[in-house]
Amino acid sequence: MSSTAQLLDGKALANGLQTELMQQVQVLQVHMGRPPGLAVLMVGDNPASAAYVRNKERACANVGIASFGQHFPATATQAELEQAIATLNRDDRVDGILVQLPLPDHLDAVALLNQIEPSKDADGLHPVNLGRLVRGEPGLRSCTPAGVMRLLEAYKVNLKGQQAVVIGRSILVGKPQALMLLEADATVTIAHSRTPDLGAIARTADVLVVAVGRPALITAEMVKPGAIVVDVGMNRVTDATGKARLVGDVDFASVQPIAKMITPVPGGIGPMTVAMLLQNTVLSYRER
């Protein structure tokens, strides 16, 4: 095949969504008498997390969302963080609360996520919101898989009756992604690190979503010609000269000539995740 896959440009779509949200906020703020508020809680000094938090706060500023972020030292205790969440749950200026993962090992992330008021769960990871997704009820949706769905919709990808394969089963991406694809009438297979002959399963996919966190896991021979490939992976790799760059879970160079559409890394799903976070915050604000 001499043709090359169309790029699914998450960055351009996310910029457009931010503009729409900014216009909504300007109108709503007149009635509400305050801007929407998002609180991102970060613990420790993970450089990748710090970069993500800066991105989120910059995006908030663009849209007109007030940031109530808090940065805790790596030694912060479970009780301190639970106290911070309880205070934010009661704070009427705050519509969304998010705990930046990963957390230091001594903290219980699940217990903290469960403390967040479900209507303020900007990441869509509270059991109540995941339960609504399972039941197909409206609610706050997990940002990364929701961003994938929004991107596919923007490029008019019809999922009805398509074979979708999700590689990865995390509660952050894999499981909610599979549920959202089912909701869109795709036939869904979930594969993961323990799946024998991953290539054979991946090759059945009309739509392949990869969220494992392993560079170049998916190579050309694992992709059906004409498939739509969504790469959720974000891996920092260092080349021979010591220069670091971001790559996905898909070997982009070998897969691009075979696929019909493919997301770049960076510039694909990353910006969409942030856009969905902002959308969830504005949705909570609107509900109030």
mmCIF file of C-alpha atoms in Angstrom:
data_model
loop_
_atom_site.group_PDB
_atom_site.id
_atom_site.type_symbol
_atom_site.label_atom_id
_atom_site.label_comp_id
_atom_site.label_asym_id
_atom_site.label_seq_id
_atom_site.Cartn_x
_atom_site.Cartn_y
_atom_site.Cartn_z
ATOM 1 C CA MET A 1 0.000 0.000 0.000
ATOM 2 C CA SER A 2 1.542 3.257 -1.081
ATOM 3 C CA SER A 3 -0.993 5.459 0.674
ATOM 4 C CA THR A 4 -0.436 6.594 4.238
ATOM 5 C CA ALA A 5 -2.901 6.857 7.125
ATOM 6 C CA GLN A 6 -4.857 10.017 7.812
ATOM 7 C CA LEU A 7 -3.740 11.596 11.101
ATOM 8 C CA LEU A 8 -6.374 11.925 13.832
ATOM 9 C CA ASP A 9 -5.345 15.382 15.043
ATOM 10 C CA GLY A 10 -6.335 15.543 18.698
ATOM 11 C CA LYS A 11 -4.498 18.804 19.239
ATOM 12 C CA ALA A 12 -6.548 20.729 16.664
ATOM 13 C CA LEU A 13 -9.838 19.250 17.901
ATOM 14 C CA ALA A 14 -8.953 19.961 21.551
ATOM 15 C CA ASN A 15 -8.196 23.602 20.663
ATOM 16 C CA GLY A 16 -11.609 23.887 19.013
ATOM 17 C CA LEU A 17 -13.322 22.351 22.044
ATOM 18 C CA GLN A 18 -11.507 24.767 24.360
ATOM 19 C CA THR A 19 -12.851 27.686 22.323
ATOM 20 C CA GLU A 20 -16.406 26.295 22.580
ATOM 21 C CA LEU A 21 -16.050 25.798 26.342
ATOM 22 C CA MET A 22 -14.685 29.330 26.774
ATOM 23 C CA GLN A 23 -17.794 30.713 25.030
ATOM 24 C CA GLN A 24 -20.091 28.577 27.240
ATOM 25 C CA VAL A 25 -18.298 29.754 30.393
ATOM 26 C CA GLN A 26 -18.648 33.414 29.394
ATOM 27 C CA VAL A 27 -22.429 32.978 29.058
ATOM 28 C CA LEU A 28 -22.902 30.825 32.184
ATOM 29 C CA GLN A 29 -20.739 33.038 34.366
ATOM 30 C CA VAL A 30 -23.222 35.903 34.008
ATOM 31 C CA HIS A 31 -25.917 33.721 35.619
ATOM 32 C CA MET A 32 -23.672 31.932 38.143
ATOM 33 C CA GLY A 33 -21.795 35.001 39.357
ATOM 34 C CA ARG A 34 -18.524 33.035 39.484
ATOM 35 C CA PRO A 35 -16.274 31.099 37.113
ATOM 36 C CA PRO A 36 -16.129 27.278 37.151
ATOM 37 C CA GLY A 37 -13.446 25.923 39.489
ATOM 38 C CA LEU A 38 -11.111 22.930 39.174
ATOM 39 C CA ALA A 39 -8.802 21.672 41.931
ATOM 40 C CA VAL A 40 -5.880 19.452 40.902
ATOM 41 C CA LEU A 41 -4.111 17.820 43.848
ATOM 42 C CA MET A 42 -0.523 16.822 43.208
ATOM 43 C CA VAL A 43 1.771 14.954 45.609
ATOM 44 C CA GLY A 44 5.561 14.890 45.314
ATOM 45 C CA ASP A 45 7.857 15.909 42.472
ATOM 46 C CA ASN A 46 7.227 13.505 39.592
ATOM 47 C CA PRO A 47 8.415 15.615 36.586
ATOM 48 C CA ALA A 48 5.879 14.062 34.187
ATOM 49 C CA SER A 49 3.040 14.765 36.646
ATOM 50 C CA ALA A 50 4.256 18.331 37.132
ATOM 51 C CA ALA A 51 4.196 18.872 33.356
ATOM 52 C CA TYR A 52 0.661 17.434 33.098
ATOM 53 C CA VAL A 53 -0.559 19.653 35.956
ATOM 54 C CA ARG A 54 0.947 22.748 34.292
ATOM 55 C CA ASN A 55 -0.821 21.796 31.043
ATOM 56 C CA LYS A 56 -4.130 21.396 32.859
ATOM 57 C CA GLU A 57 -3.791 24.728 34.661
ATOM 58 C CA ARG A 58 -2.847 26.523 31.437
ATOM 59 C CA ALA A 59 -5.855 24.982 29.681
ATOM 60 C CA CYS A 60 -8.104 26.048 32.592
ATOM 61 C CA ALA A 61 -6.859 29.623 32.259
ATOM 62 C CA ASN A 62 -7.582 29.571 28.486
ATOM 63 C CA VAL A 63 -11.189 28.520 29.048
ATOM 64 C CA GLY A 64 -11.843 30.756 32.059
ATOM 65 C CA ILE A 65 -11.835 28.046 34.744
ATOM 66 C CA ALA A 66 -10.392 29.079 38.119
ATOM 67 C CA SER A 67 -7.639 26.765 39.438
ATOM 68 C CA PHE A 68 -7.682 25.707 43.087
ATOM 69 C CA GLY A 69 -4.677 23.404 42.730
ATOM 70 C CA GLN A 70 -2.716 22.213 45.760
ATOM 71 C CA HIS A 71 0.787 20.758 45.716
ATOM 72 C CA PHE A 72 1.740 18.500 48.620
ATOM 73 C CA PRO A 73 5.221 17.231 49.531
ATOM 74 C CA ALA A 74 5.975 13.558 48.829
ATOM 75 C CA THR A 75 5.706 12.949 52.592
ATOM 76 C CA ALA A 76 2.036 14.017 52.774
ATOM 77 C CA THR A 77 -0.155 11.571 54.707
ATOM 78 C CA GLN A 78 -3.391 9.892 53.661
ATOM 79 C CA ALA A 79 -5.224 11.862 56.389
ATOM 80 C CA GLU A 80 -3.914 15.226 55.113
ATOM 81 C CA LEU A 81 -5.100 14.473 51.595
ATOM 82 C CA GLU A 82 -8.487 13.191 52.754
ATOM 83 C CA GLN A 83 -8.873 16.409 54.747
ATOM 84 C CA ALA A 84 -8.012 18.500 51.653
ATOM 85 C CA ILE A 85 -10.592 16.599 49.563
ATOM 86 C CA ALA A 86 -13.279 16.989 52.261
ATOM 87 C CA THR A 87 -12.673 20.766 52.296
ATOM 88 C CA LEU A 88 -12.906 20.956 48.488
ATOM 89 C CA ASN A 89 -16.111 18.850 48.492
ATOM 90 C CA ARG A 90 -17.714 21.552 50.678
ATOM 91 C CA ASP A 91 -16.254 24.502 48.732
ATOM 92 C CA ASP A 92 -18.959 26.002 46.491
ATOM 93 C CA ARG A 93 -16.365 27.600 44.200
ATOM 94 C CA VAL A 94 -15.027 24.175 43.183
ATOM 95 C CA ASP A 95 -16.881 22.130 40.529
ATOM 96 C CA GLY A 96 -14.202 19.544 39.773
ATOM 97 C CA ILE A 97 -11.594 17.731 41.891
ATOM 98 C CA LEU A 98 -8.793 15.616 40.491
ATOM 99 C CA VAL A 99 -5.977 13.683 42.155
ATOM 100 C CA GLN A 100 -2.970 13.571 39.822
ATOM 101 C CA LEU A 101 -1.765 9.968 39.505
ATOM 102 C CA PRO A 102 0.566 8.190 40.123
ATOM 103 C CA LEU A 103 0.824 8.869 43.875
ATOM 104 C CA PRO A 104 3.770 7.951 46.131
ATOM 105 C CA ASP A 105 3.589 4.289 47.225
ATOM 106 C CA HIS A 106 2.523 4.953 50.821
ATOM 107 C CA LEU A 107 -0.772 6.526 49.689
ATOM 108 C CA ASP A 108 -3.954 4.646 48.771
ATOM 109 C CA ALA A 109 -5.130 6.246 45.512
ATOM 110 C CA VAL A 110 -8.433 4.332 45.362
ATOM 111 C CA ALA A 111 -9.414 5.378 48.885
ATOM 112 C CA LEU A 112 -8.698 9.020 47.970
ATOM 113 C CA LEU A 113 -10.666 8.867 44.689
ATOM 114 C CA ASN A 114 -13.593 7.399 46.637
ATOM 115 C CA GLN A 115 -13.578 10.431 48.961
ATOM 116 C CA ILE A 116 -14.350 12.792 46.067
ATOM 117 C CA GLU A 117 -17.985 13.877 45.833
ATOM 118 C CA PRO A 118 -19.230 12.028 42.660
ATOM 119 C CA SER A 119 -20.688 15.246 41.198
ATOM 120 C CA LYS A 120 -17.211 16.848 41.461
ATOM 121 C CA ASP A 121 -15.304 13.831 40.081
ATOM 122 C CA ALA A 122 -13.638 15.597 37.128
ATOM 123 C CA ASP A 123 -11.706 12.428 36.151
ATOM 124 C CA GLY A 124 -14.862 10.274 35.976
ATOM 125 C CA LEU A 125 -13.204 7.533 38.071
ATOM 126 C CA HIS A 126 -15.485 7.402 41.140
ATOM 127 C CA PRO A 127 -17.343 4.042 41.439
ATOM 128 C CA VAL A 128 -20.669 5.919 41.129
ATOM 129 C CA ASN A 129 -19.649 7.433 37.776
ATOM 130 C CA LEU A 130 -18.109 4.170 36.524
ATOM 131 C CA GLY A 131 -21.351 2.444 37.559
ATOM 132 C CA ARG A 132 -23.354 4.951 35.506
ATOM 133 C CA LEU A 133 -21.138 4.174 32.516
ATOM 134 C CA VAL A 134 -21.756 0.421 32.962
ATOM 135 C CA ARG A 135 -25.504 1.097 33.079
ATOM 136 C CA GLY A 136 -25.371 3.516 30.121
ATOM 137 C CA GLU A 137 -26.685 6.386 32.273
ATOM 138 C CA PRO A 138 -25.522 9.988 31.889
ATOM 139 C CA GLY A 139 -22.707 11.045 34.192
ATOM 140 C CA LEU A 140 -19.114 12.245 34.302
ATOM 141 C CA ARG A 141 -17.046 10.073 31.984
ATOM 142 C CA SER A 142 -13.430 9.000 32.339
ATOM 143 C CA CYS A 143 -11.443 11.633 30.403
ATOM 144 C CA THR A 144 -9.056 9.618 28.224
ATOM 145 C CA PRO A 145 -11.568 7.112 26.777
ATOM 146 C CA ALA A 146 -14.137 9.910 26.397
ATOM 147 C CA GLY A 147 -11.469 11.852 24.466
ATOM 148 C CA VAL A 148 -10.908 8.838 22.183
ATOM 149 C CA MET A 149 -14.658 8.632 21.460
ATOM 150 C CA ARG A 150 -14.902 12.354 20.766
ATOM 151 C CA LEU A 151 -11.960 12.194 18.356
ATOM 152 C CA LEU A 152 -13.444 9.213 16.449
ATOM 153 C CA GLU A 153 -16.776 11.045 16.257
ATOM 154 C CA ALA A 154 -15.103 14.205 14.905
ATOM 155 C CA TYR A 155 -13.548 12.152 12.080
ATOM 156 C CA LYS A 156 -16.935 10.509 11.380
ATOM 157 C CA VAL A 157 -15.752 6.991 12.252
ATOM 158 C CA ASN A 158 -18.873 4.813 12.265
ATOM 159 C CA LEU A 159 -18.423 2.235 15.043
ATOM 160 C CA LYS A 160 -21.707 0.342 14.563
ATOM 161 C CA GLY A 161 -20.969 -3.328 13.979
ATOM 162 C CA GLN A 162 -17.210 -2.741 13.790
ATOM 163 C CA GLN A 163 -14.719 -5.088 15.448
ATOM 164 C CA ALA A 164 -12.985 -3.032 18.141
ATOM 165 C CA VAL A 165 -10.003 -4.363 20.081
ATOM 166 C CA VAL A 166 -8.834 -2.609 23.245
ATOM 167 C CA ILE A 167 -5.356 -3.601 24.414
ATOM 168 C CA GLY A 168 -5.045 -2.761 28.115
ATOM 169 C CA ARG A 169 -7.500 -3.293 30.972
ATOM 170 C CA SER A 170 -6.766 -0.472 33.410
ATOM 171 C CA ILE A 171 -9.598 1.281 35.210
ATOM 172 C CA LEU A 172 -8.193 4.565 33.814
ATOM 173 C CA VAL A 173 -8.513 3.626 30.137
ATOM 174 C CA GLY A 174 -8.994 0.010 29.067
ATOM 175 C CA LYS A 175 -12.170 -0.948 30.932
ATOM 176 C CA PRO A 176 -14.106 2.317 30.445
ATOM 177 C CA GLN A 177 -12.921 2.442 26.801
ATOM 178 C CA ALA A 178 -14.380 -1.006 26.118
ATOM 179 C CA LEU A 179 -17.707 0.035 27.695
ATOM 180 C CA MET A 180 -17.886 3.235 25.618
ATOM 181 C CA LEU A 181 -17.179 1.315 22.398
ATOM 182 C CA LEU A 182 -19.912 -1.191 23.330
ATOM 183 C CA GLU A 183 -22.275 1.728 23.927
ATOM 184 C CA ALA A 184 -21.466 2.874 20.342
ATOM 185 C CA ASP A 185 -22.544 -0.601 19.047
ATOM 186 C CA ALA A 186 -19.061 -1.927 18.293
ATOM 187 C CA THR A 187 -18.221 -5.587 18.982
ATOM 188 C CA VAL A 188 -15.481 -5.356 21.589
ATOM 189 C CA THR A 189 -12.555 -7.601 22.520
ATOM 190 C CA ILE A 190 -10.293 -6.716 25.453
ATOM 191 C CA ALA A 191 -6.726 -8.030 25.321
ATOM 192 C CA HIS A 192 -3.816 -7.409 27.685
ATOM 193 C CA SER A 193 -0.294 -8.418 28.692
ATOM 194 C CA ARG A 194 -1.407 -11.986 29.525
ATOM 195 C CA THR A 195 -3.171 -12.534 26.184
ATOM 196 C CA PRO A 196 -1.479 -15.313 24.172
ATOM 197 C CA ASP A 197 -0.746 -14.308 20.561
ATOM 198 C CA LEU A 198 -1.660 -10.662 20.944
ATOM 199 C CA GLY A 199 -0.966 -10.116 17.243
ATOM 200 C CA ALA A 200 -3.704 -12.544 16.176
ATOM 201 C CA ILE A 201 -6.292 -10.670 18.268
ATOM 202 C CA ALA A 202 -5.030 -7.217 17.222
ATOM 203 C CA ARG A 203 -5.257 -8.186 13.535
ATOM 204 C CA THR A 204 -9.037 -8.751 13.855
ATOM 205 C CA ALA A 205 -9.564 -5.079 14.741
ATOM 206 C CA ASP A 206 -11.282 -2.552 12.478
ATOM 207 C CA VAL A 207 -10.621 -0.133 15.346
ATOM 208 C CA LEU A 208 -7.577 -0.804 17.539
ATOM 209 C CA VAL A 209 -7.120 1.140 20.800
ATOM 210 C CA VAL A 210 -3.792 0.565 22.556
ATOM 211 C CA ALA A 211 -3.290 1.658 26.175
ATOM 212 C CA VAL A 212 -0.524 -0.413 27.759
ATOM 213 C CA GLY A 213 2.449 1.894 28.348
ATOM 214 C CA ARG A 214 5.034 -0.107 26.410
ATOM 215 C CA PRO A 215 6.902 1.612 23.526
ATOM 216 C CA ALA A 216 6.402 0.096 20.051
ATOM 217 C CA LEU A 217 4.369 -2.848 21.390
ATOM 218 C CA ILE A 218 2.189 -2.827 18.255
ATOM 219 C CA THR A 219 4.080 -3.367 15.001
ATOM 220 C CA ALA A 220 2.944 -3.446 11.372
ATOM 221 C CA GLU A 221 2.249 -7.183 11.224
ATOM 222 C CA MET A 222 -0.199 -6.857 14.162
ATOM 223 C CA VAL A 223 -2.460 -4.400 12.325
ATOM 224 C CA LYS A 224 -5.148 -5.215 9.772
ATOM 225 C CA PRO A 225 -4.678 -3.137 6.576
ATOM 226 C CA GLY A 226 -7.139 -0.228 6.637
ATOM 227 C CA ALA A 227 -7.662 -0.340 10.423
ATOM 228 C CA ILE A 228 -8.147 2.759 12.558
ATOM 229 C CA VAL A 229 -5.394 2.848 15.183
ATOM 230 C CA VAL A 230 -5.710 4.891 18.381
ATOM 231 C CA ASP A 231 -2.509 5.078 20.432
ATOM 232 C CA VAL A 232 -3.133 6.099 24.048
ATOM 233 C CA GLY A 233 0.413 5.263 25.194
ATOM 234 C CA MET A 234 2.742 8.018 26.415
ATOM 235 C CA ASN A 235 6.268 6.701 26.937
ATOM 236 C CA ARG A 236 9.388 8.768 27.462
ATOM 237 C CA VAL A 237 12.320 7.148 25.643
ATOM 238 C CA THR A 238 15.929 8.296 25.458
ATOM 239 C CA ASP A 239 17.895 7.835 22.231
ATOM 240 C CA ALA A 240 21.624 7.064 21.892
ATOM 241 C CA THR A 241 22.562 10.755 22.234
ATOM 242 C CA GLY A 242 20.675 11.015 25.561
ATOM 243 C CA LYS A 243 17.839 13.068 24.056
ATOM 244 C CA ALA A 244 14.384 12.220 25.451
ATOM 245 C CA ARG A 245 11.198 12.155 23.389
ATOM 246 C CA LEU A 246 7.626 10.919 23.760
ATOM 247 C CA VAL A 247 6.462 7.861 21.848
ATOM 248 C CA GLY A 248 3.290 5.798 21.955
ATOM 249 C CA ASP A 249 2.591 2.058 22.277
ATOM 250 C CA VAL A 250 2.343 1.766 18.476
ATOM 251 C CA ASP A 251 5.392 1.693 16.203
ATOM 252 C CA PHE A 252 4.122 4.711 14.257
ATOM 253 C CA ALA A 253 6.583 4.550 11.338
ATOM 254 C CA SER A 254 5.748 0.947 10.410
ATOM 255 C CA VAL A 255 1.995 1.116 11.127
ATOM 256 C CA GLN A 256 1.161 4.439 9.438
ATOM 257 C CA PRO A 257 1.483 3.079 5.857
ATOM 258 C CA ILE A 258 -0.945 0.225 6.677
ATOM 259 C CA ALA A 259 -3.631 1.928 8.768
ATOM 260 C CA LYS A 260 -6.472 4.039 7.394
ATOM 261 C CA MET A 261 -6.287 6.500 10.297
ATOM 262 C CA ILE A 262 -3.847 6.819 13.197
ATOM 263 C CA THR A 263 -3.290 9.133 16.172
ATOM 264 C CA PRO A 264 0.137 10.749 16.510
ATOM 265 C CA VAL A 265 2.033 10.804 19.835
ATOM 266 C CA PRO A 266 2.295 13.492 21.018
ATOM 267 C CA GLY A 267 -0.665 15.495 19.645
ATOM 268 C CA GLY A 268 -3.293 12.757 19.554
ATOM 269 C CA ILE A 269 -5.087 11.612 22.684
ATOM 270 C CA GLY A 270 -3.115 13.676 25.254
ATOM 271 C CA PRO A 271 -4.745 17.029 24.370
ATOM 272 C CA MET A 272 -8.165 15.324 24.137
ATOM 273 C CA THR A 273 -7.826 14.019 27.710
ATOM 274 C CA VAL A 274 -7.289 17.580 28.964
ATOM 275 C CA ALA A 275 -10.215 18.872 26.860
ATOM 276 C CA MET A 276 -12.545 16.242 28.388
ATOM 277 C CA LEU A 277 -11.361 17.190 31.880
ATOM 278 C CA LEU A 278 -12.348 20.797 31.172
ATOM 279 C CA GLN A 279 -15.647 19.609 29.683
ATOM 280 C CA ASN A 280 -16.428 17.550 32.813
ATOM 281 C CA THR A 281 -15.678 20.588 35.005
ATOM 282 C CA VAL A 282 -17.996 22.814 32.925
ATOM 283 C CA LEU A 283 -20.662 20.070 32.981
ATOM 284 C CA SER A 284 -20.539 19.921 36.818
ATOM 285 C CA TYR A 285 -20.649 23.726 36.928
ATOM 286 C CA ARG A 286 -23.715 23.763 34.652
ATOM 287 C CA GLU A 287 -25.466 21.116 36.809
ATOM 288 C CA ARG A 288 -25.000 23.271 39.877
#
